[in-house]
Coordinates of C-alpha atoms in Angstrom, one line a residue:
X1 CA 30.7 66.3 -32.3
X2 CA 34.2 66.0 -33.8
X3 CA 35.7 66.2 -30.3
X4 CA 33.6 63.2 -29.3
X5 CA 34.0 61.1 -32.4
X6 CA 37.4 62.3 -33.4
X7 CA 39.4 59.2 -32.1
X8 CA 36.9 56.9 -34.0
X9 CA 37.3 59.0 -37.2
X10 CA 41.1 58.9 -37.0
X11 CA 41.1 55.1 -36.3
X12 CA 38.7 54.4 -39.2
X13 CA 40.7 56.6 -41.6
X14 CA 43.7 54.3 -41.0
X15 CA 41.8 51.3 -42.2
X16 CA 41.0 50.1 -45.7
X17 CA 37.5 49.7 -46.9
X18 CA 37.6 45.9 -46.3
X19 CA 38.7 46.3 -42.7
X20 CA 36.2 49.0 -42.0
X21 CA 33.3 46.9 -43.3
X22 CA 34.6 43.8 -41.4
X23 CA 34.8 45.7 -38.1
X24 CA 31.4 47.4 -38.5
X25 CA 29.9 44.0 -39.6
X26 CA 31.5 42.2 -36.6
X27 CA 30.1 44.8 -34.2
X28 CA 26.6 44.6 -35.7
X29 CA 26.8 40.8 -35.7
X30 CA 27.9 40.7 -32.1
X31 CA 24.9 42.8 -31.1
X32 CA 22.5 40.6 -33.1
X33 CA 24.1 37.5 -31.7
X34 CA 23.8 38.8 -28.1
X35 CA 20.1 39.6 -28.5
X36 CA 19.4 36.3 -30.2
X37 CA 21.3 34.4 -27.5
X38 CA 19.3 36.2 -24.8
X39 CA 16.1 35.3 -26.6
X40 CA 17.1 31.7 -27.1
X41 CA 18.1 31.3 -23.5
X42 CA 14.7 32.7 -22.3
X43 CA 12.7 30.5 -24.7
X44 CA 14.9 27.6 -24.0
X45 CA 14.3 27.8 -20.2
X46 CA 10.5 28.0 -20.8
X47 CA 10.7 25.1 -23.1
X48 CA 12.7 23.1 -20.6
X49 CA 10.3 23.9 -17.8
X50 CA 7.3 23.0 -19.9
X51 CA 8.8 19.6 -20.8
X52 CA 9.6 19.1 -17.1
X53 CA 6.0 19.8 -16.3
X54 CA 4.8 17.4 -18.9
X55 CA 6.8 14.7 -17.2
X56 CA 5.5 15.8 -13.8
X57 CA 1.9 15.6 -15.0
X58 CA 2.5 12.0 -16.2
X59 CA 4.2 11.1 -12.9
X60 CA 1.3 12.2 -10.7
X61 CA -1.2 9.9 -12.6
X62 CA -0.2 6.6 -10.8
X63 CA -0.2 8.5 -7.5
X64 CA -3.9 9.5 -8.1
X65 CA -4.6 5.9 -9.1
X66 CA -2.9 4.5 -6.1
X67 CA -4.8 6.9 -3.8
X68 CA -8.2 5.9 -5.3
X69 CA -7.2 2.2 -4.9
X70 CA -6.2 2.9 -1.3
X71 CA -9.8 4.0 -0.7
X72 CA -11.2 0.7 -2.0
X73 CA -8.6 -1.1 0.2
X74 CA -9.6 0.6 3.5
X75 CA -13.3 0.1 2.8
X76 CA -12.8 -3.6 2.0
X77 CA -10.5 -4.2 5.0
X78 CA -12.7 -2.3 7.4
X79 CA -15.9 -4.2 6.4
X80 CA -14.1 -7.5 6.5
X81 CA -12.8 -6.8 10.0
X82 CA -16.4 -6.0 11.0
X83 CA -17.4 -9.5 9.7
X84 CA -18.8 -8.5 6.3
X85 CA -21.7 -10.7 5.2
X86 CA -20.6 -10.3 1.5
X87 CA -17.7 -12.6 0.7
X88 CA -16.6 -10.5 -2.2
X89 CA -15.5 -7.7 0.2
X90 CA -12.5 -9.7 1.3
X91 CA -11.6 -10.6 -2.3
X92 CA -11.9 -6.9 -3.4
X93 CA -9.6 -5.9 -0.5
X94 CA -7.0 -8.4 -1.7
X95 CA -7.3 -7.2 -5.3
X96 CA -6.8 -3.6 -4.1
X97 CA -3.7 -4.6 -2.2
X98 CA -2.2 -6.2 -5.3
X99 CA -3.2 -3.2 -7.4
X100 CA -1.5 -0.7 -5.0
X101 CA 1.6 -2.8 -4.9
X102 CA 1.7 -3.0 -8.7
X103 CA 1.1 0.8 -9.2
X104 CA 3.8 1.8 -6.7
X105 CA 6.4 -0.5 -8.1
X106 CA 5.7 0.5 -11.7
X107 CA 5.8 4.2 -10.7
X108 CA 9.0 3.9 -8.9
X109 CA 10.6 1.9 -11.8
X110 CA 9.6 4.6 -14.3
X111 CA 10.8 7.5 -12.1
X112 CA 13.5 9.7 -13.5
X113 CA 16.5 9.9 -11.2
X114 CA 17.3 13.5 -12.1
X115 CA 14.3 14.6 -10.0
X116 CA 16.1 13.2 -6.9
X117 CA 12.9 11.8 -5.4
X118 CA 14.6 8.6 -4.0
X119 CA 14.0 9.7 -0.4
X120 CA 10.3 10.4 -1.0
X121 CA 9.9 7.1 -2.7
X122 CA 11.8 5.3 0.0
X123 CA 9.6 6.6 2.8
X124 CA 6.5 5.8 0.9
X125 CA 7.5 2.3 0.0
X126 CA 8.7 1.6 3.5
X127 CA 5.4 2.6 5.0
X128 CA 3.5 0.7 2.5
X129 CA 5.5 -2.5 3.1
X130 CA 4.9 -2.2 6.8
X131 CA 1.2 -1.6 6.4
X132 CA 0.8 -4.4 3.9
X133 CA 2.0 -6.9 6.4
X134 CA -0.2 -5.7 9.3
X135 CA -3.4 -4.4 7.7
X136 CA -5.1 -7.8 7.2
X137 CA -4.9 -8.6 10.9
X138 CA -5.6 -5.1 12.2
X139 CA -8.8 -3.7 13.8
X140 CA -11.0 -1.1 12.1
X141 CA -9.5 1.9 13.9
X142 CA -6.0 0.7 13.2
X143 CA -6.8 0.1 9.5
X144 CA -8.2 3.7 9.2
X145 CA -5.2 5.1 11.1
X146 CA -2.6 3.3 9.0
X147 CA -4.3 4.1 5.6
X148 CA -4.7 7.8 6.6
X149 CA -0.9 7.8 7.1
X150 CA -0.4 6.2 3.7
X151 CA -2.8 8.6 2.0
X152 CA -0.9 11.6 3.6
X153 CA 2.3 10.1 2.4
X154 CA 0.9 9.8 -1.1
X155 CA -0.3 13.3 -1.1
X156 CA 3.1 14.5 0.1
X157 CA 4.8 12.5 -2.6
X158 CA 2.5 14.1 -5.2
X159 CA 3.4 17.6 -4.0
X160 CA 7.1 16.6 -4.1
X161 CA 6.7 15.5 -7.7
X162 CA 4.9 18.8 -8.6
X163 CA 7.6 20.9 -6.8
X164 CA 10.5 19.0 -8.4
X165 CA 9.1 19.3 -12.0
X166 CA 8.0 23.0 -11.4
X167 CA 4.3 22.2 -11.8
X168 CA 3.5 24.3 -8.8
X169 CA 5.4 27.2 -10.2
X170 CA 3.5 27.3 -13.5
X171 CA 3.0 30.9 -14.5
X172 CA -0.1 30.4 -16.7
X173 CA -3.4 30.6 -15.0
X174 CA -5.1 27.7 -16.6
X175 CA -2.4 25.1 -16.0
X176 CA -1.7 26.5 -12.5
X177 CA -5.3 25.9 -11.4
X178 CA -5.5 22.5 -13.1
X179 CA -2.4 21.4 -11.1
X180 CA -3.9 22.9 -7.9
X181 CA -7.1 20.9 -8.4
X182 CA -5.3 17.7 -9.2
X183 CA -2.8 18.0 -6.3
X184 CA -5.0 19.6 -3.6
X185 CA -8.7 19.9 -4.1
X186 CA -9.7 16.6 -5.9
X187 CA -7.8 14.3 -3.4
X188 CA -9.5 16.1 -0.5
X189 CA -12.9 15.6 -2.1
X190 CA -12.2 12.0 -2.9
X191 CA -11.1 11.4 0.7
X192 CA -14.3 12.9 2.1
X193 CA -16.4 10.8 -0.3
X194 CA -14.4 7.7 0.7
X195 CA -15.0 8.3 4.4
X196 CA -18.7 8.9 3.8
X197 CA -18.9 5.6 1.9
X198 CA -17.0 3.7 4.5
X199 CA -19.1 5.1 7.4
X200 CA -22.4 4.4 5.6
X201 CA -21.3 0.9 4.7
X202 CA -20.1 0.1 8.2
X203 CA -23.4 1.3 9.7
X204 CA -25.3 -0.9 7.3
X205 CA -23.0 -3.8 8.1
X206 CA -23.5 -3.7 11.9
X207 CA -27.2 -2.6 11.4
X208 CA -26.9 0.1 14.2
X209 CA -26.8 3.9 14.2
X210 CA -26.9 6.5 16.9
X211 CA -27.0 10.3 17.0
X212 CA -23.2 10.5 16.8
X213 CA -23.1 8.5 13.6
X214 CA -25.8 10.6 12.1
X215 CA -24.0 13.8 13.0
X216 CA -20.8 12.3 11.5
X217 CA -22.5 11.4 8.2
X218 CA -24.2 14.8 8.0
X219 CA -20.8 16.5 8.5
X220 CA -19.1 14.3 5.9
X221 CA -21.7 15.1 3.3
X222 CA -21.6 18.8 4.0
X223 CA -17.8 18.7 3.7
X224 CA -18.1 16.9 0.3
X225 CA -20.4 19.7 -0.9
X226 CA -18.0 22.4 0.3
X227 CA -15.0 20.6 -1.3
X228 CA -16.9 20.3 -4.6
X229 CA -17.8 24.0 -4.6
X230 CA -14.2 24.9 -4.1
X231 CA -13.1 22.5 -6.9
X232 CA -15.7 24.0 -9.3
X233 CA -14.6 27.5 -8.5
X234 CA -11.0 26.7 -9.4
X235 CA -12.0 25.0 -12.6
X236 CA -14.1 28.0 -13.6
X237 CA -11.0 30.0 -13.3
X238 CA -9.4 27.6 -15.8
X239 CA -12.3 28.0 -18.2
X240 CA -12.1 31.8 -17.9
X241 CA -8.6 31.7 -19.3
X242 CA -9.4 29.3 -22.2
X243 CA -12.3 27.8 -24.1
X244 CA -14.5 25.6 -21.9
X245 CA -13.9 21.9 -22.4
X246 CA -17.3 20.2 -22.7
X247 CA -15.8 16.9 -21.4
X248 CA -14.7 18.6 -18.2
X249 CA -18.0 20.4 -17.8
X250 CA -19.9 17.1 -18.3
X251 CA -17.6 15.2 -15.8
X252 CA -18.0 18.1 -13.3
X253 CA -21.7 18.1 -13.6
X254 CA -21.9 14.4 -13.2
X255 CA -19.9 14.5 -10.1
X256 CA -22.1 17.2 -8.6
X257 CA -25.2 15.3 -9.4
X258 CA -23.8 12.1 -7.8
X259 CA -22.9 14.0 -4.6
X260 CA -26.4 15.4 -4.5
X261 CA -27.8 11.9 -5.0
X262 CA -25.5 10.6 -2.3
X263 CA -26.7 13.3 0.2
X264 CA -30.4 12.3 -0.6
X265 CA -29.6 8.6 -0.1
X266 CA -27.8 9.2 3.2
X267 CA -30.6 11.3 4.5
X268 CA -33.4 9.0 3.4
X269 CA -31.8 5.7 4.4
X270 CA -29.7 6.5 7.4
X271 CA -30.0 10.0 9.0
X272 CA -33.8 10.2 8.9
X273 CA -34.3 6.6 9.9
X274 CA -34.7 5.2 13.4
X275 CA -33.6 1.7 12.3
X276 CA -31.1 0.7 9.7
X277 CA -32.8 -1.3 6.9
X278 CA -30.5 -0.8 3.9
X279 CA -28.1 -3.6 3.0
X280 CA -24.3 -3.0 2.8
X281 CA -24.2 -4.1 -0.8
X282 CA -26.8 -1.4 -1.7
X283 CA -24.8 1.2 0.3
X284 CA -21.6 0.3 -1.5
X285 CA -23.4 0.5 -4.9
X286 CA -25.1 3.9 -4.2
X287 CA -22.1 5.5 -2.7
X288 CA -19.7 4.2 -5.3
X289 CA -21.1 6.5 -8.1
X290 CA -19.4 9.7 -6.7
X291 CA -16.1 7.9 -6.3
X292 CA -16.3 6.7 -9.9
X293 CA -17.2 10.2 -11.1
X294 CA -14.3 11.7 -9.1
X295 CA -11.9 9.2 -10.8
X296 CA -13.3 10.1 -14.3
X297 CA -12.9 13.8 -13.5
X298 CA -9.4 13.3 -12.4
X299 CA -8.5 11.4 -15.5
X300 CA -10.1 14.1 -17.7
X301 CA -8.2 16.9 -15.9
X302 CA -4.9 15.0 -16.3
X303 CA -5.5 14.8 -20.0
X304 CA -6.4 18.5 -20.1
X305 CA -3.3 19.4 -18.2
X306 CA -1.0 17.4 -20.4
X307 CA -2.7 18.7 -23.6
X308 CA -2.3 22.3 -22.5
X309 CA 1.4 21.8 -21.7
X310 CA 2.0 20.0 -25.0
X311 CA 0.3 22.9 -26.9
X312 CA 2.6 25.4 -25.0
X313 CA 5.6 23.3 -25.9
X314 CA 4.6 23.4 -29.6
X315 CA 4.0 27.1 -29.5
X316 CA 7.4 27.7 -27.9
X317 CA 9.2 25.6 -30.4
X318 CA 7.4 27.4 -33.3
X319 CA 8.3 30.7 -31.7
X320 CA 11.9 29.8 -31.4
X321 CA 12.2 28.4 -35.0
X322 CA 10.4 31.5 -36.4
X323 CA 12.7 33.9 -34.7
X324 CA 15.8 31.9 -35.8
X325 CA 14.5 32.0 -39.3
X326 CA 13.9 35.7 -39.2
X327 CA 17.3 36.3 -37.7
X328 CA 19.0 34.2 -40.4
X329 CA 17.2 35.9 -43.1
X330 CA 18.0 39.4 -41.6
X331 CA 21.7 38.4 -41.4
X332 CA 21.7 37.2 -45.0
X333 CA 20.0 40.3 -46.3
X334 CA 22.3 42.6 -44.2
X335 CA 25.3 40.7 -45.4
X336 CA 24.3 40.8 -49.0
X337 CA 23.6 44.6 -48.9
X338 CA 26.9 45.2 -47.0
X339 CA 28.9 43.3 -49.5
X340 CA 27.2 45.2 -52.4
X341 CA 27.9 48.5 -50.7
X342 CA 31.5 47.5 -50.2
X343 CA 32.0 46.4 -53.8
X344 CA 30.3 49.6 -55.0
X345 CA 32.6 51.8 -53.0
X346 CA 35.6 49.7 -54.1
X347 CA 34.6 50.0 -57.7
X348 CA 34.1 53.8 -57.4
X349 CA 37.5 54.2 -55.6
X350 CA 39.2 52.4 -58.4
X351 CA 37.6 54.6 -61.0
X352 CA 38.7 57.7 -59.1
X353 CA 42.2 56.3 -58.8
X354 CA 42.3 55.4 -62.5
X355 CA 40.9 58.8 -63.5
X356 CA 43.6 60.6 -61.4
X357 CA 46.4 58.6 -63.1
X358 CA 45.0 59.3 -66.6
X359 CA 44.8 63.0 -65.7
X360 CA 48.3 63.0 -64.3
X361 CA 49.6 61.4 -67.5
X362 CA 47.8 63.9 -69.7
X363 CA 46.0 61.2 -71.6
X364 CA 42.7 63.1 -71.9
X365 CA 40.2 61.5 -74.4
X366 CA 38.0 64.6 -74.6
X367 CA 38.9 68.2 -75.6
X368 CA 37.0 70.9 -73.8
X369 CA 36.2 74.2 -75.4
X370 CA 34.3 77.3 -74.5
X371 CA 31.9 79.2 -76.6
X372 CA 29.3 81.9 -76.1
X373 CA 25.7 81.6 -77.1
X374 CA 23.0 84.2 -76.5
X375 CA 25.3 86.2 -74.3
X376 CA 26.1 83.3 -72.1
X377 CA 29.2 81.1 -72.2
X378 CA 29.3 77.3 -71.6
X379 CA 31.7 74.5 -71.9
X380 CA 31.5 71.8 -74.6
X381 CA 33.4 68.8 -75.8

């Protein structure tokens, strides 16, 4: 052992007590500082990622609202191009156009430039400006084609936002599946419901239906049920990782009930009918309930996602502050005890030195004697 630690012993023996304690304290402090820095870097990166995700969750809200308004726009424009009997259809299409325009401008104005989404915003707004100028005078197939392109661009932009703000890389199960539902599954379900509504309203407007239309309607309703089942499965994974949110459960049940009611309405009034008797206004009213329920569910999930991320942020901040407090208290206690140990050794060393000087000077304050008692000898003063 001496062979290994001999150089350290010789080095320390050359130092005074103050230097020894200073060097050992500096080495221990450096170790604690390194561990604390590593912890703070790890927690800081998680905290920064969580705050970025909170911003991303807020940025996808206007994209969802724009997509939903786009569905209203394509329904109104398609029915108006088919010569809608209801004059409010054209007005609703104009209102939807203004709302899409306002939502996109507001979302772009509030976008943070550090996410570098200018290219994505530029493509989206360019396509919207071109479509806005040509949609009112387009035919029904052209309207559907242009709006499908716009909806695809909106979905792509939402994914770009989620990627840039690391929402898609979230490591916690609950927030990951909430993001997946908001970015992928819910928009797909809403698109299918919108197509079902548009198809049924168009059939009611022209008062004609054939086998191809019936097959298309049946396929759309089946797709809606499949999409709803997938969405519910993902949300059950969310509830498996945390407490069930009764608001989400109620919104999800309401959406499922509305889709079932939509299926019954389509079957009774269109698929199993030889002649179309239902009015377009009734179709729009009965098929609008699932769309509204989908919007309510999307808003509820967005609040749940933001709430979960805010709770995580608070937890990380508390964890960081608690560890900083514990580290500071540990350093204070260690410093206090080290200083006490140093002062104790210094005092003992001074006593030893003073005693050696007194002994060398012969200035002894006690006289020592020796006596025997009961056959044994002992020293006494």
